[in-house]
Amino acid sequence: MIFCPFCGRDVRRPCCPIALPRPANDNDPGLEPLFVAPDDRLRCAAAFQALAAKTKALSLSRHKTLRRFVDTVVDFEGIVLWPGGMPFDRSEKTVLATFGDDPDCKWVGAFMQFAETEPKQRPQWRVVPRLRLIDLAFRIDERRRSNGFLPSAPSGSR
């Protein structure tokens, strides 16, 4: 059987160009690898706005929001792979470098404004790595909730 790495269904034709066989440890959903979303899905205006809405719904400051994303991605103990099956680098240095030199986290604040304002164009290619990490952080949180583990409140949010 071939399982689509994105939706997990048994498919004859995968949802993406590359279908990988399901790992041998498929009896434990906590051990299944997470696949990074493909760039074309992240560049969809609807997906961009949905990520902005989820981010704004966290009701955290810009700094705490960014810290939550970084901590979620870096501290995840599971396996994260690119769509082709290569390991995804989740080191803190790499994740922080993706958001660049923005000490005031202005990009995060501007991004959250798209929760209420529809984007006029697709996201630019230069923001795709940031969207990839935000999407990955939310999918890690969803996996933790589905496995019965609720992530603790971010430090300093009380």
N, CA and C of each residue as an Amber inpcrd file, in Angstrom:
protein
   474
   0.8280000  -1.1760000   0.0000000   0.0000000   0.0000000   0.0000000
   0.8760000   1.2440000   0.0000000   0.3640000   2.2810000  -0.6300000
   1.0390000   3.5720000  -0.6320000   0.1650000   4.5470000   0.1490000
   0.7820000   5.2560000   1.0980000   0.0670000   6.2390000   1.8930000
   0.5730000   7.6150000   1.5100000  -0.3450000   8.5360000   1.2990000
   0.0370000   9.9060000   0.9890000   0.7100000  10.5110000   2.2200000
   1.8940000  11.1230000   2.0690000   2.5780000  11.6910000   3.2290000
   1.8920000  12.9390000   3.7770000   0.9530000  13.5090000   3.0390000
   0.2910000  14.7250000   3.4970000  -1.0320000  14.4590000   4.1790000
  -1.8520000  13.5820000   3.5910000  -3.1650000  13.3440000   4.2010000
  -3.2300000  12.0010000   4.9180000  -2.2710000  11.0930000   4.6730000
  -2.2130000   9.8220000   5.3700000  -3.1390000   8.7470000   4.8290000
  -3.9060000   9.0580000   3.7850000  -4.8360000   8.0820000   3.2300000
  -4.1010000   7.0820000   2.3470000  -4.6990000   5.9000000   2.2170000
  -4.2120000   4.9060000   1.2700000  -4.6560000   5.3810000  -0.1100000
  -3.7120000   5.6490000  -0.9710000  -4.0570000   6.2260000  -2.2730000
  -3.3520000   5.4920000  -3.3950000  -3.9800000   5.5020000  -4.5400000
  -3.3060000   4.9970000  -5.7410000  -2.4790000   6.1090000  -6.3490000
  -3.0490000   7.2960000  -6.3530000  -2.3210000   8.4750000  -6.7980000
  -2.2110000   9.4100000  -5.5980000  -1.0070000   9.7430000  -5.1610000
  -0.8560000  10.5780000  -3.9720000  -1.3280000  12.0100000  -4.2140000
  -1.5920000  12.7050000  -3.1250000  -2.0010000  14.1080000  -3.1840000
  -0.8410000  15.0010000  -3.6140000   0.3510000  14.4840000  -3.5580000
   1.5320000  15.2460000  -3.9260000   2.3290000  14.4210000  -4.9350000
   3.3160000  15.0250000  -5.5950000   4.0770000  14.2810000  -6.5920000
   4.8650000  13.1060000  -6.0360000   5.2230000  13.1500000  -4.7640000
   6.0550000  12.0940000  -4.1870000   5.2760000  11.3950000  -3.0850000
   5.1140000  10.1070000  -3.1910000   4.4620000   9.3420000  -2.1230000
   5.4970000   8.4200000  -1.5140000   5.6010000   8.4680000  -0.2180000
   6.5610000   7.6240000   0.4740000   5.8160000   6.5090000   1.1780000
   6.4030000   5.3310000   1.2730000   5.7470000   4.2740000   2.0420000
   5.6330000   4.6800000   3.5050000   4.6110000   4.2190000   4.1470000
   4.4040000   4.5220000   5.5660000   5.5150000   3.8500000   6.3770000
   6.0350000   4.5240000   7.4130000   7.1060000   3.9300000   8.2020000
   6.6360000   2.6750000   8.9300000   7.5840000   1.8410000   9.3140000
   7.2680000   0.5680000   9.9560000   6.6220000   0.7590000  11.3200000
   6.8180000   1.8950000  11.9470000   6.2640000   2.1230000  13.2810000
   4.8910000   2.7860000  13.2030000   4.0750000   2.4070000  12.2150000
   2.7950000   3.0640000  12.0010000   1.7330000   2.7110000  13.0420000
   2.0160000   1.8000000  13.9650000   1.0510000   1.4830000  15.0130000
   1.0170000   2.5510000  16.0980000   2.0600000   3.3310000  16.2240000
   2.1200000   4.3840000  17.2280000   2.0920000   5.7290000  16.5160000
   0.9430000   6.4290000  16.5220000   0.8580000   7.6790000  15.7780000
   1.8280000   8.7420000  16.2630000   2.3210000   8.6340000  17.4930000
   3.2790000   9.6070000  17.9880000   4.6340000   9.4850000  17.3300000
   4.8980000   8.3570000  16.6920000   6.1960000   8.1470000  16.0630000
   6.1860000   8.4010000  14.5600000   5.0270000   8.6740000  13.9820000
   4.9760000   8.9560000  12.5490000   5.6860000  10.2770000  12.2830000
   6.4230000  10.3550000  11.1950000   7.0850000  11.6240000  10.8940000
   6.0740000  12.6750000  10.4710000   6.3870000  13.9090000  10.7700000
   5.6070000  15.0390000  10.2750000   6.2880000  15.5120000   9.0070000
   5.5200000  15.7810000   7.9820000   6.0790000  16.2940000   6.7460000
   5.8290000  17.7880000   6.6630000   6.8520000  18.5280000   6.2550000
   6.7390000  19.9660000   6.0750000   5.8020000  20.2180000   4.8960000
   4.9490000  21.2160000   5.0220000   4.0140000  21.5450000   3.9430000
   4.7800000  22.0170000   2.7100000   4.3190000  21.6240000   1.5190000
   4.9820000  22.0750000   0.2920000   4.8140000  23.5890000   0.0930000
   5.7690000  24.1900000  -0.5770000   5.7740000  25.6380000  -0.7700000
   4.5280000  26.1470000  -1.4760000   4.0360000  25.4180000  -2.4730000
   2.8680000  25.9070000  -3.2100000   1.6290000  25.9700000  -2.3220000
   1.5160000  25.0860000  -1.3470000   0.3890000  25.1540000  -0.4090000
   0.5480000  26.3420000   0.5360000   1.7690000  26.6440000   0.9300000
   2.0010000  27.7680000   1.8310000   1.8040000  29.1050000   1.1280000
   1.9830000  29.1350000  -0.1820000   1.8240000  30.3780000  -0.9350000
   0.3810000  30.6520000  -1.3250000  -0.5230000  29.7880000  -0.9700000
  -1.9450000  29.9960000  -1.2370000  -2.4470000  31.1170000  -0.3200000
  -3.1760000  32.0850000  -0.8800000  -3.6540000  33.2240000  -0.0860000
  -4.5760000  32.7760000   1.0440000  -5.4030000  31.7700000   0.7970000
  -6.3150000  31.2790000   1.8380000  -5.5400000  30.6370000   2.9880000
  -4.4970000  29.8750000   2.6650000  -3.6730000  29.2530000   3.7090000
  -2.9300000  30.3220000   4.5050000  -2.4570000  31.3460000   3.8120000
  -1.7620000  32.4570000   4.4630000  -2.6860000  33.1350000   5.4760000
  -3.9200000  33.4110000   5.0590000  -4.8660000  34.0740000   5.9500000
  -5.2740000  33.1630000   7.1070000  -5.4040000  31.8660000   6.8400000
  -5.7530000  30.9220000   7.9060000  -4.6430000  30.8560000   8.9590000
  -3.3870000  30.8490000   8.5160000  -2.2710000  30.8510000   9.4680000
  -2.2510000  32.1430000  10.2820000  -2.5580000  33.2600000   9.6260000
  -2.6030000  34.5380000  10.3410000  -3.7100000  34.5260000  11.3910000
  -4.8540000  33.9550000  11.0540000  -5.9710000  33.8890000  12.0040000
  -5.6250000  32.9960000  13.1960000  -4.9850000  31.8540000  12.9300000
  -4.5730000  30.9690000  14.0280000  -3.5540000  31.6640000  14.9300000
  -2.6490000  32.4080000  14.3040000  -1.6200000  33.1130000  15.0670000
  -2.2490000  34.1850000  15.9500000  -3.1700000  34.9450000  15.3900000
  -3.8250000  36.0010000  16.1690000  -4.6640000  35.4060000  17.2960000
  -5.2570000  34.2360000  17.0610000  -6.0990000  33.5890000  18.0720000
  -5.3020000  33.1650000  19.3090000  -3.9840000  33.0930000  19.1940000
  -3.1630000  32.7600000  20.3590000  -3.2340000  33.8560000  21.4210000
  -3.5510000  35.0710000  20.9940000  -3.6740000  36.2280000  21.8990000
  -2.4060000  36.4560000  22.7210000  -1.2730000  36.3450000  22.0500000
   0.0150000  36.6000000  22.6970000   0.6510000  37.8310000  22.0640000
   1.6130000  38.4160000  22.7610000   2.3550000  39.5270000  22.1790000
   3.2060000  39.0060000  21.0230000   3.7440000  39.9320000  20.2280000
   4.5700000  39.5220000  19.0810000   5.7590000  38.6900000  19.5370000
   6.4320000  39.1340000  20.5990000   7.6170000  38.4210000  21.0880000
   7.2580000  37.0340000  21.6100000   6.1970000  36.9500000  22.3920000
   5.7910000  35.6590000  22.9430000   5.2960000  34.7190000  21.8490000
   4.6570000  35.2820000  20.8280000   4.1950000  34.4570000  19.7080000
   5.3850000  33.8340000  18.9990000   6.3760000  34.6530000  18.6820000
   7.5660000  34.1380000  18.0060000   8.2800000  33.1140000  18.8770000
   8.4060000  33.3970000  20.1670000   9.0770000  32.4600000  21.0730000
   8.3220000  31.1350000  21.1440000   7.0000000  31.2050000  21.1280000
   6.2070000  29.9720000  21.1590000   6.4580000  29.1380000  19.9050000
   6.4870000  29.7870000  18.7380000   6.7580000  29.0520000  17.5000000
   8.1280000  28.3900000  17.5510000   9.1310000  29.1600000  17.9620000
  10.4990000  28.6340000  18.0170000  10.5780000  27.4650000  18.9970000
  10.0470000  27.6430000  20.1950000  10.1030000  26.5790000  21.2020000
   9.3630000  25.3280000  20.7490000   8.2000000  25.5040000  20.1290000
   7.4120000  24.3510000  19.6850000   8.1740000  23.5420000  18.6510000
   8.7600000  24.2160000  17.6700000   9.4680000  23.5150000  16.5900000
  10.7570000  22.8850000  17.1010000  11.5240000  23.6150000  17.8870000
  12.8230000  23.1220000  18.3570000  12.6590000  21.9850000  19.3670000
  11.6860000  22.0940000  20.2620000  11.5180000  21.1090000  21.3360000
  10.7540000  19.8570000  20.9200000  10.2070000  19.8320000  19.7170000
   9.4560000  18.6600000  19.2620000  10.3930000  17.4530000  19.1810000
   9.9920000  16.3580000  19.8000000  10.8560000  15.1760000  19.8630000
  10.6390000  14.2130000  18.7060000   9.6740000  14.4860000  17.8680000
   9.3940000  13.6010000  16.7410000  10.3040000  13.8730000  15.5520000
   9.9760000  13.2360000  14.4540000  10.7500000  13.3530000  13.2220000
  10.0210000  14.3050000  12.2850000  10.7540000  15.2570000  11.7070000
  10.1860000  16.1830000  10.7290000  10.9700000  16.0130000   9.4370000
  10.2350000  15.8070000   8.3510000  10.8560000  15.5580000   7.0550000
  10.3400000  16.5380000   6.0110000  11.1920000  16.8070000   5.0180000
  10.7580000  17.5300000   3.8300000   9.8320000  16.6010000   3.0420000
   9.0240000  17.1300000   2.1120000   8.1370000  16.2640000   1.3300000
   8.8690000  15.1250000   0.6190000  10.1130000  15.3080000   0.2570000
  10.8750000  14.2620000  -0.4130000  11.4670000  13.2200000   0.5150000
  11.3700000  13.4360000   1.8270000  11.8640000  12.4550000   2.7870000
  13.1620000  12.8230000   3.4730000  13.7740000  13.9350000   3.0980000
  15.0170000  14.3690000   3.7450000  14.7010000  14.9960000   5.1060000
  15.5980000  14.8540000   6.0910000  15.3540000  15.4500000   7.4140000
  15.2980000  16.9800000   7.3390000  14.4370000  17.5610000   8.1240000
  14.2590000  19.0090000   8.1920000  15.0640000  19.5340000   9.3760000
  15.8930000  20.5540000   9.1520000  16.7450000  21.1160000  10.2070000
  15.9030000  21.9950000  11.1310000  15.8080000  21.5880000  12.4010000
  15.0010000  22.3130000  13.3830000  15.8490000  22.8890000  14.5020000
  17.1110000  23.1170000  14.2630000  17.9550000  23.6760000  15.3220000
  17.4980000  25.1030000  15.6320000  17.6960000  25.5170000  16.8740000
  17.2330000  26.8490000  17.2870000  17.8980000  27.9470000  16.4640000
  19.1580000  27.7690000  16.1570000  19.8850000  28.7640000  15.3630000
  19.2420000  28.9300000  13.9850000  18.9010000  27.8160000  13.3460000
  18.2900000  27.8610000  12.0190000  16.8970000  28.4730000  12.0760000
  16.1190000  28.0730000  13.0740000  14.7490000  28.5750000  13.1940000
  14.7510000  30.0810000  13.4600000  15.6210000  30.5430000  14.3590000
  15.6990000  31.9790000  14.6340000  16.2020000  32.7500000  13.4210000
  17.1390000  32.1750000  12.6730000  17.6540000  32.8380000  11.4740000
  16.5640000  32.9900000  10.4150000  15.6080000  32.0870000  10.4070000
  14.5180000  32.1630000   9.4350000  13.7030000  33.4340000   9.6340000
  13.5270000  33.8410000  10.8790000  12.7660000  35.0570000  11.1410000
  13.6340000  36.3050000  11.0540000  14.9190000  36.1240000  10.8300000
  15.8180000  37.2240000  10.5480000  16.0740000  38.1450000  11.7200000
  16.7250000  39.2460000  11.4040000  17.0980000  40.2300000  12.4150000
  15.9420000  41.2130000  12.5790000  14.9760000  40.8390000  13.3910000
  13.7920000  41.6610000  13.6390000  13.5500000  41.6880000  15.1450000
  14.3510000  42.4690000  15.8930000  14.2460000  42.4310000  17.3540000
  12.8730000  42.8520000  17.8790000  12.1330000  43.6500000  17.1240000
  10.8110000  44.0940000  17.5670000   9.6930000  43.1710000  17.0940000
  10.0450000  42.1450000  16.3350000   9.0580000  41.1820000  15.8130000
   7.9460000  41.8860000  15.0440000   8.2950000  42.9120000  14.2900000
   7.2840000  43.6580000  13.5350000   6.6400000  42.7970000  12.4560000
   7.4070000  41.8640000  11.8930000   6.8300000  41.0100000  10.8510000
   5.6840000  40.1890000  11.4240000   5.8390000  39.6800000  12.6320000
   4.7830000  38.8770000  13.2570000   3.5360000  39.7280000  13.4590000
   3.7080000  40.9660000  13.9030000   2.5700000  41.8650000  14.0870000
   1.8680000  42.1670000  12.7740000   2.6490000  42.4360000  11.7270000
   2.0550000  42.7060000  10.4160000   1.3630000  41.4590000   9.8650000
   1.9500000  40.3080000  10.1190000   1.3560000  39.0440000   9.6570000
  -0.0050000  38.8120000  10.3120000  -0.1150000  39.0950000  11.6070000
  -1.3810000  38.8720000  12.3140000  -2.4970000  39.7840000  11.8050000
  -2.1550000  40.9110000  11.1910000  -3.1830000  41.8000000  10.6460000
  -3.9410000  41.1470000   9.4930000  -3.3260000  40.1720000   8.8360000
  -3.9920000  39.4950000   7.7260000  -5.0800000  38.5320000   8.2020000
  -5.2440000  38.3920000   9.5040000  -6.3450000  37.5790000  10.0230000
  -7.6790000  38.2420000   9.6870000  -7.6810000  39.5650000   9.6150000
  -8.9100000  40.3110000   9.3480000  -8.9190000  40.9590000   7.9760000
  -7.7610000  41.1310000   7.3740000  -7.6530000  41.7620000   6.0650000
  -7.2190000  40.7250000   5.0470000  -8.0010000  40.5700000   4.0070000
  -7.6600000  39.5830000   2.9850000  -6.4340000  40.0510000   2.2020000
  -5.4470000  39.1800000   2.0070000  -4.2620000  39.5850000   1.2420000
  -4.6290000  39.8730000  -0.2150000  -3.9770000  40.8670000  -0.7950000
  -4.2570000  41.2490000  -2.1820000  -3.4980000  40.3860000  -3.1770000
  -2.4930000  39.6930000  -2.7030000  -1.6990000  38.8200000  -3.5660000
  -1.1990000  37.6330000  -2.7600000  -0.6340000  36.6820000  -3.4840000
  -0.0550000  35.5210000  -2.8010000   1.1670000  35.9560000  -2.0040000
   1.4840000  35.2360000  -0.9370000   2.6940000  35.5700000  -0.1720000
   3.9430000  35.4790000  -1.0550000   4.8860000  36.3450000  -0.8060000
   6.1280000  36.3380000  -1.5680000   6.9780000  35.1360000  -1.1670000
   7.8440000  34.7360000  -2.0870000   8.6970000  33.5690000  -1.8350000
   9.5840000  33.7610000  -0.6160000   9.9860000  34.9890000  -0.3430000
  10.9140000  35.2240000   0.7670000  10.2910000  34.9780000   2.1340000
   8.9420000  34.9610000   2.2330000   8.3060000  34.6950000   3.5270000
   7.8950000  33.2360000   3.6810000   8.0570000  32.4350000   2.6330000
   7.6580000  31.0220000   2.6990000   8.3790000  30.2700000   3.8240000
   9.6880000  30.4570000   4.0480000  10.3250000  29.7500000   5.1730000
   9.6950000  30.0950000   6.5260000   9.2680000  31.3420000   6.7010000
   8.6020000  31.7210000   7.9520000   7.2390000  31.0370000   8.0570000
   6.4960000  31.0490000   6.9650000   5.1840000  30.3940000   6.9590000
   5.3280000  28.9010000   7.2170000   6.3990000  28.3210000   6.6890000
   6.6520000  26.8840000   6.8830000   6.8110000  26.5680000   8.3760000
   7.5580000  27.4010000   9.0890000   7.7710000  27.1650000  10.5190000
   6.5030000  27.4240000  11.3340000   5.7390000  28.4350000  10.9520000
   4.4810000  28.7120000  11.6570000   3.5160000  27.5530000  11.4570000
   3.3910000  27.0960000  10.2150000   2.5120000  25.9540000   9.9260000
   2.9720000  24.7140000  10.6860000   4.2730000  24.4810000  10.6980000
   4.8230000  23.3240000  11.4030000   4.5320000  23.4080000  12.9050000
   4.6660000  24.5890000  13.4870000   4.3900000  24.7520000  14.9200000
   2.9310000  24.4220000  15.2340000   2.0150000  24.8810000  14.3960000
   0.6010000  24.5770000  14.6360000   0.3060000  23.0930000  14.4460000
   0.9430000  22.4710000  13.4700000   0.7030000  21.0400000  13.2540000
   1.3110000  20.2020000  14.3780000   2.4290000  20.6360000  14.9390000
   3.0050000  19.9430000  16.0990000   2.0440000  20.0540000  17.2830000
   1.4940000  21.2510000  17.5080000   0.5200000  21.4260000  18.5950000
  -0.7050000  20.5420000  18.3920000  -1.1860000  20.4460000  17.1520000
  -2.3460000  19.5920000  16.8640000  -2.0270000  18.1340000  17.1530000
  -0.8320000  17.7090000  16.7930000  -0.4430000  16.3190000  17.0580000
  -0.3750000  16.0630000  18.5620000   0.1870000  17.0020000  19.3010000
   0.2750000  16.8340000  20.7550000  -1.1160000  16.7500000  21.3750000
  -2.0350000  17.5870000  20.9240000  -3.4010000  17.5370000  21.4470000
  -4.0710000  16.2200000  21.0890000  -3.8610000  15.7320000  19.8800000
  -4.5010000  14.4790000  19.4680000  -3.9240000  13.2770000  20.2120000
  -2.7010000  13.3880000  20.7000000  -2.0900000  12.3020000  21.4750000
  -2.3520000  12.4510000  22.9710000  -3.2020000  13.3960000  23.3410000
  -3.5490000  13.5580000  24.7460000  -2.6040000  14.4360000  25.5290000
  -1.6810000  15.0870000  24.8620000  -0.7380000  15.9700000  25.5460000
  -1.0960000  17.4010000  25.1930000  -1.4860000  18.1770000  26.1750000
  -1.7800000  19.5850000  25.9420000  -0.5390000  20.3930000  26.2800000
  -0.0440000  21.2010000  25.3240000   1.1520000  21.9840000  25.6160000
   0.8850000  22.9840000  26.7310000   1.8950000  23.1960000  27.5470000
   1.7530000  24.1340000  28.6560000   1.7200000  25.5520000  28.1160000
   1.2660000  26.4660000  28.9510000   1.2280000  27.8730000  28.5610000
   2.6530000  28.3590000  28.3640000   2.8680000  29.2520000  27.3940000
   4.2130000  29.7730000  27.1820000   4.7160000  30.4870000  28.4270000
   6.0090000  30.4360000  28.6460000   6.5870000  31.0530000  29.8380000
   6.3390000  32.5590000  29.8160000   5.9750000  33.0890000  30.9540000
   5.7520000  34.5230000  31.0640000   4.3780000  34.9740000  30.6060000
   3.4580000  34.0720000  30.3040000   2.1520000  34.4770000  29.7940000
   1.1160000  34.6370000  30.9010000   1.4920000  34.3840000  32.1210000
   0.5230000  34.4540000  33.2260000   0.3500000  35.8420000  33.7330000
